[in-house]
PDB file of C-alpha atoms in Angstrom:
ATOM      1  CA  MET A 231      18.380  91.716 132.620  1.00  0.00           C
ATOM      2  CA  SER A 232      18.122  88.129 132.557  1.00  0.00           C
ATOM      3  CA  SER A 233      20.796  86.003 131.316  1.00  0.00           C
ATOM      4  CA  LYS A 234      18.251  83.307 130.835  1.00  0.00           C
ATOM      5  CA  PRO A 235      17.240  82.386 127.256  1.00  0.00           C
ATOM      6  CA  HIS A 236      13.536  82.719 127.010  1.00  0.00           C
ATOM      7  CA  SER A 237      11.449  80.399 125.171  1.00  0.00           C
ATOM      8  CA  THR A 238       8.748  81.121 122.801  1.00  0.00           C
ATOM      9  CA  SER A 239       5.762  79.075 121.975  1.00  0.00           C
ATOM     10  CA  PHE A 240       5.292  80.999 118.549  1.00  0.00           C
ATOM     11  CA  ARG A 241       5.211  77.993 115.965  1.00  0.00           C
ATOM     12  CA  PRO A 242       4.531  79.473 112.349  1.00  0.00           C
ATOM     13  CA  GLU A 243       1.878  77.481 110.346  1.00  0.00           C
ATOM     14  CA  ILE A 244       3.311  76.305 106.980  1.00  0.00           C
ATOM     15  CA  PRO A 245       0.860  74.750 105.058  1.00  0.00           C
ATOM     16  CA  LYS A 246       1.709  70.921 103.903  1.00  0.00           C
ATOM     17  CA  ARG A 247       2.152  70.332 100.428  1.00  0.00           C
ATOM     18  CA  PRO A 248       1.234  66.856  99.150  1.00  0.00           C
ATOM     19  CA  LEU A 249       3.969  64.625  98.431  1.00  0.00           C
ATOM     20  CA  GLU A 250       4.688  64.214  94.829  1.00  0.00           C
ATOM     21  CA  ILE A 251       6.296  60.909  93.903  1.00  0.00           C
ATOM     22  CA  PRO A 252       7.661  60.806  90.254  1.00  0.00           C
ATOM     23  CA  THR A 253       6.346  58.172  88.137  1.00  0.00           C
ATOM     24  CA  ARG A 254       7.654  56.516  85.200  1.00  0.00           C
ATOM     25  CA  GLY A 255       7.282  59.107  82.160  1.00  0.00           C
ATOM     26  CA  SER A 256       6.594  62.377  84.265  1.00  0.00           C
ATOM     27  CA  ALA A 257      10.016  63.357  84.670  1.00  0.00           C
ATOM     28  CA  GLY A 258      10.247  67.179  83.823  1.00  0.00           C
ATOM     29  CA  ARG A 259       6.476  67.598  83.662  1.00  0.00           C
ATOM     30  CA  PRO A 260       4.626  70.047  85.749  1.00  0.00           C
ATOM     31  CA  SER A 261       2.308  68.723  88.294  1.00  0.00           C
ATOM     32  CA  ALA A 262      -0.383  71.079  87.348  1.00  0.00           C
ATOM     33  CA  THR A 263      -3.289  69.610  85.000  1.00  0.00           C
ATOM     34  CA  PRO A 264      -2.124  69.675  81.438  1.00  0.00           C
ATOM     35  CA  SER A 265      -3.605  72.700  79.540  1.00  0.00           C
ATOM     36  CA  HIS A 266      -6.380  71.338  76.808  1.00  0.00           C
ATOM     37  CA  THR A 267      -5.054  74.363  74.780  1.00  0.00           C
ATOM     38  CA  GLU A 268      -1.443  72.891  74.130  1.00  0.00           C
ATOM     39  CA  GLY A 269      -2.174  69.223  73.982  1.00  0.00           C
ATOM     40  CA  LYS A 270       0.042  66.850  72.531  1.00  0.00           C
ATOM     41  CA  LYS A 271       2.713  68.725  71.033  1.00  0.00           C
ATOM     42  CA  LEU A 272       5.770  67.130  69.448  1.00  0.00           C
ATOM     43  CA  THR A 273       8.603  69.705  68.214  1.00  0.00           C
ATOM     44  CA  VAL A 274      11.643  68.263  66.616  1.00  0.00           C
ATOM     45  CA  GLY A 275      14.298  71.081  67.042  1.00  0.00           C
ATOM     46  CA  ARG A 276      17.209  72.202  64.611  1.00  0.00           C
ATOM     47  CA  ASP A 277      19.786  69.717  64.053  1.00  0.00           C
ATOM     48  CA  ILE A 278      17.518  66.867  65.364  1.00  0.00           C
ATOM     49  CA  ARG A 279      16.353  63.880  62.944  1.00  0.00           C
ATOM     50  CA  LEU A 280      13.677  61.573  63.609  1.00  0.00           C
ATOM     51  CA  ALA A 281      12.585  58.786  61.647  1.00  0.00           C
ATOM     52  CA  GLY A 282       9.239  56.405  62.208  1.00  0.00           C
ATOM     53  CA  GLU A 283       5.618  56.342  62.672  1.00  0.00           C
ATOM     54  CA  ILE A 284       3.924  59.333  64.643  1.00  0.00           C
ATOM     55  CA  GLY A 285       0.231  58.908  65.653  1.00  0.00           C
ATOM     56  CA  SER A 286      -1.782  60.309  68.145  1.00  0.00           C
ATOM     57  CA  CYS A 287      -0.247  63.720  68.433  1.00  0.00           C
ATOM     58  CA  ASP A 288      -2.223  67.201  68.504  1.00  0.00           C
ATOM     59  CA  VAL A 289       0.852  69.073  66.918  1.00  0.00           C
ATOM     60  CA  LEU A 290       3.800  68.329  65.061  1.00  0.00           C
ATOM     61  CA  VAL A 291       6.379  71.244  64.803  1.00  0.00           C
ATOM     62  CA  VAL A 292       9.310  70.119  62.299  1.00  0.00           C
ATOM     63  CA  GLU A 293      12.295  72.470  62.928  1.00  0.00           C
ATOM     64  CA  GLY A 294      14.848  69.578  62.106  1.00  0.00           C
ATOM     65  CA  HIS A 295      14.487  66.499  59.950  1.00  0.00           C
ATOM     66  CA  VAL A 296      11.886  63.936  60.038  1.00  0.00           C
ATOM     67  CA  GLU A 297      11.456  60.631  57.856  1.00  0.00           C
ATOM     68  CA  ALA A 298       7.814  59.501  59.030  1.00  0.00           C
ATOM     69  CA  GLN A 299       4.290  58.568  58.582  1.00  0.00           C
ATOM     70  CA  ILE A 300       1.801  60.496  60.324  1.00  0.00           C
ATOM     71  CA  LYS A 301      -1.436  59.684  61.069  1.00  0.00           C
ATOM     72  CA  GLU A 302      -4.250  60.735  63.699  1.00  0.00           C
ATOM     73  CA  CYS A 303      -2.587  64.160  64.409  1.00  0.00           C
ATOM     74  CA  THR A 304      -4.356  67.454  64.050  1.00  0.00           C
ATOM     75  CA  ARG A 305      -1.610  69.787  62.641  1.00  0.00           C
ATOM     76  CA  LEU A 306       1.662  69.379  60.806  1.00  0.00           C
ATOM     77  CA  GLU A 307       4.139  72.606  60.947  1.00  0.00           C
ATOM     78  CA  VAL A 308       7.235  72.288  58.776  1.00  0.00           C
ATOM     79  CA  SER A 309       9.356  75.427  59.775  1.00  0.00           C
ATOM     80  CA  GLN A 310      11.667  77.280  57.542  1.00  0.00           C
ATOM     81  CA  GLY A 311      14.751  75.266  57.622  1.00  0.00           C
ATOM     82  CA  GLY A 312      13.079  72.273  58.796  1.00  0.00           C
ATOM     83  CA  THR A 313      12.235  68.923  56.416  1.00  0.00           C
ATOM     84  CA  PHE A 314       9.381  66.387  56.487  1.00  0.00           C
ATOM     85  CA  VAL A 315      10.145  63.278  54.445  1.00  0.00           C
ATOM     86  CA  GLY A 316       7.195  60.669  53.771  1.00  0.00           C
ATOM     87  CA  THR A 317       3.201  60.722  54.082  1.00  0.00           C
ATOM     88  CA  ALA A 318       1.132  62.792  56.405  1.00  0.00           C
ATOM     89  CA  GLN A 319      -2.652  62.781  56.941  1.00  0.00           C
ATOM     90  CA  VAL A 320      -3.558  65.816  59.055  1.00  0.00           C
ATOM     91  CA  ASP A 321      -6.571  68.404  59.618  1.00  0.00           C
ATOM     92  CA  GLU A 322      -4.174  71.448  58.821  1.00  0.00           C
ATOM     93  CA  ALA A 323      -0.796  71.598  57.557  1.00  0.00           C
ATOM     94  CA  GLU A 324       1.455  74.743  57.376  1.00  0.00           C
ATOM     95  CA  ILE A 325       4.603  74.277  55.185  1.00  0.00           C
ATOM     96  CA  SER A 326       7.321  77.003  55.187  1.00  0.00           C
ATOM     97  CA  GLY A 327      10.439  74.475  55.140  1.00  0.00           C
ATOM     98  CA  THR A 328      10.767  71.230  52.856  1.00  0.00           C
ATOM     99  CA  PHE A 329       8.200  68.848  52.395  1.00  0.00           C
ATOM    100  CA  GLU A 330       8.810  65.535  50.299  1.00  0.00           C
ATOM    101  CA  GLY A 331       6.065  62.983  50.012  1.00  0.00           C
ATOM    102  CA  ASP A 332       2.557  62.816  50.046  1.00  0.00           C
ATOM    103  CA  LEU A 333       0.516  65.432  52.172  1.00  0.00           C
ATOM    104  CA  THR A 334      -3.278  64.872  52.906  1.00  0.00           C
ATOM    105  CA  ALA A 335      -4.997  67.786  54.626  1.00  0.00           C
ATOM    106  CA  ARG A 336      -8.450  69.669  55.066  1.00  0.00           C
ATOM    107  CA  ARG A 337      -6.484  72.969  55.004  1.00  0.00           C
ATOM    108  CA  VAL A 338      -3.106  73.524  53.470  1.00  0.00           C
ATOM    109  CA  ILE A 339      -0.853  76.831  53.750  1.00  0.00           C
ATOM    110  CA  VAL A 340       2.068  77.229  51.877  1.00  0.00           C
ATOM    111  CA  ILE A 341       4.421  79.729  53.113  1.00  0.00           C
ATOM    112  CA  GLY A 342       6.271  81.604  50.531  1.00  0.00           C
ATOM    113  CA  SER A 343       9.807  79.969  51.630  1.00  0.00           C
ATOM    114  CA  ALA A 344       8.105  76.226  51.078  1.00  0.00           C
ATOM    115  CA  ASP A 345       9.694  73.783  48.762  1.00  0.00           C
ATOM    116  CA  ILE A 346       7.302  70.646  48.137  1.00  0.00           C
ATOM    117  CA  ASN A 347       7.746  67.826  45.975  1.00  0.00           C
ATOM    118  CA  GLY A 348       4.763  65.172  46.003  1.00  0.00           C
ATOM    119  CA  LYS A 349       1.312  65.149  46.209  1.00  0.00           C
ATOM    120  CA  ILE A 350      -1.054  67.375  47.826  1.00  0.00           C
ATOM    121  CA  THR A 351      -4.574  66.382  48.485  1.00  0.00           C
ATOM    122  CA  TYR A 352      -6.646  69.021  50.205  1.00  0.00           C
ATOM    123  CA  GLY A 353      -9.973  70.622  50.962  1.00  0.00           C
ATOM    124  CA  ALA A 354      -8.458  74.248  51.023  1.00  0.00           C
ATOM    125  CA  LEU A 355      -5.184  75.487  49.724  1.00  0.00           C
ATOM    126  CA  GLN A 356      -3.524  78.640  50.048  1.00  0.00           C
ATOM    127  CA  ILE A 357      -0.137  79.264  48.364  1.00  0.00           C
ATOM    128  CA  GLU A 358       2.011  82.426  49.294  1.00  0.00           C
ATOM    129  CA  ASN A 359       4.282  84.049  46.431  1.00  0.00           C
ATOM    130  CA  GLY A 360       7.621  82.443  46.245  1.00  0.00           C
ATOM    131  CA  ALA A 361       6.839  79.109  47.177  1.00  0.00           C
ATOM    132  CA  ARG A 362       8.159  76.116  45.204  1.00  0.00           C
ATOM    133  CA  ILE A 363       5.585  73.279  44.309  1.00  0.00           C
ATOM    134  CA  LYS A 364       6.473  70.080  42.114  1.00  0.00           C
ATOM    135  CA  GLY A 365       4.247  67.556  41.716  1.00  0.00           C
ATOM    136  CA  SER A 366       0.317  67.217  41.872  1.00  0.00           C
ATOM    137  CA  LEU A 367      -2.555  68.884  43.679  1.00  0.00           C
ATOM    138  CA  GLU A 368      -5.688  67.229  44.099  1.00  0.00           C
ATOM    139  CA  TYR A 369      -8.993  68.780  45.650  1.00  0.00           C
ATOM    140  CA  VAL A 370     -11.453  66.713  47.834  1.00  0.00           C
ATOM    141  CA  GLU A 371     -14.731  67.504  47.056  1.00  0.00           C
ATOM    142  CA  GLY A 372     -16.620  68.636  50.378  1.00  0.00           C
ATOM    143  CA  SER A 373     -13.500  69.581  52.355  1.00  0.00           C
ATOM    144  CA  ASP A 374     -13.727  73.075  51.771  1.00  0.00           C
ATOM    145  CA  ASP A 375     -14.385  75.189  54.663  1.00  0.00           C
ATOM    146  CA  GLY A 376     -14.595  78.657  53.215  1.00  0.00           C
ATOM    147  CA  THR A 377     -11.321  79.461  54.636  1.00  0.00           C
ATOM    148  CA  SER A 378      -9.651  79.388  51.092  1.00  0.00           C
ATOM    149  CA  ARG A 379     -11.704  82.310  50.118  1.00  0.00           C
ATOM    150  CA  THR A 380      -9.878  84.743  52.335  1.00  0.00           C
ATOM    151  CA  GLY A 381      -6.507  85.701  52.480  1.00  0.00           C
ATOM    152  CA  HIS A 382      -3.786  88.447  51.682  1.00  0.00           C
ATOM    153  CA  SER A 383      -3.675  89.552  47.992  1.00  0.00           C
ATOM    154  CA  ALA A 384      -0.056  87.965  47.533  1.00  0.00           C
ATOM    155  CA  ALA A 385      -1.444  84.457  47.835  1.00  0.00           C
ATOM    156  CA  ILE A 386      -2.784  82.280  45.263  1.00  0.00           C
ATOM    157  CA  THR A 387      -5.983  80.517  46.185  1.00  0.00           C
ATOM    158  CA  ILE A 388      -6.868  77.012  44.124  1.00  0.00           C
ATOM    159  CA  PRO A 389     -10.735  77.258  43.485  1.00  0.00           C
ATOM    160  CA  ARG A 390     -13.067  74.658  43.764  1.00  0.00           C
ATOM    161  CA  LYS A 391     -13.987  72.842  40.531  1.00  0.00           C
ATOM    162  CA  SER A 392     -17.429  74.472  40.477  1.00  0.00           C
ATOM    163  CA  ASP A 393     -15.517  78.029  40.264  1.00  0.00           C
ATOM    164  CA  ASP A 394     -13.757  76.963  37.050  1.00  0.00           C
ATOM    165  CA  ILE A 395     -16.928  77.450  34.737  1.00  0.00           C
TER     166      ILE A 395
END
């Protein structure tokens, strides 16, 4: 046997990845194209306090405490244990925690654990048994999308004015 080291010309082909240079505001984000189903989602976690104005978000999830004005948001979710204080104008709202203030939404779902103090202006409203609402409810004509007619038998559905005959 020969003690001479032998050389090989074998070179594995490793595909080159494009260089990823972080830009301002991209830290922690995946480099893939964002999913259109997730959209712009802001989650305020438990034990977090946030105050100010929130705009242009698709979904706001409140698990902590938020004092804010919300405009141009699609959906507001106040989780059980979460608190929202302020005004919100959204397409959909699902409240299972505490809400204090004015809520204007095309569709509102109030879960049994909810505690609401304020004014709700709605197109469709569903209230589960056990929820507490103190304040006023105002139906907006022409905003009912028909979903208020379906649901579980344990829910209270507020009828349209034409159904009050």
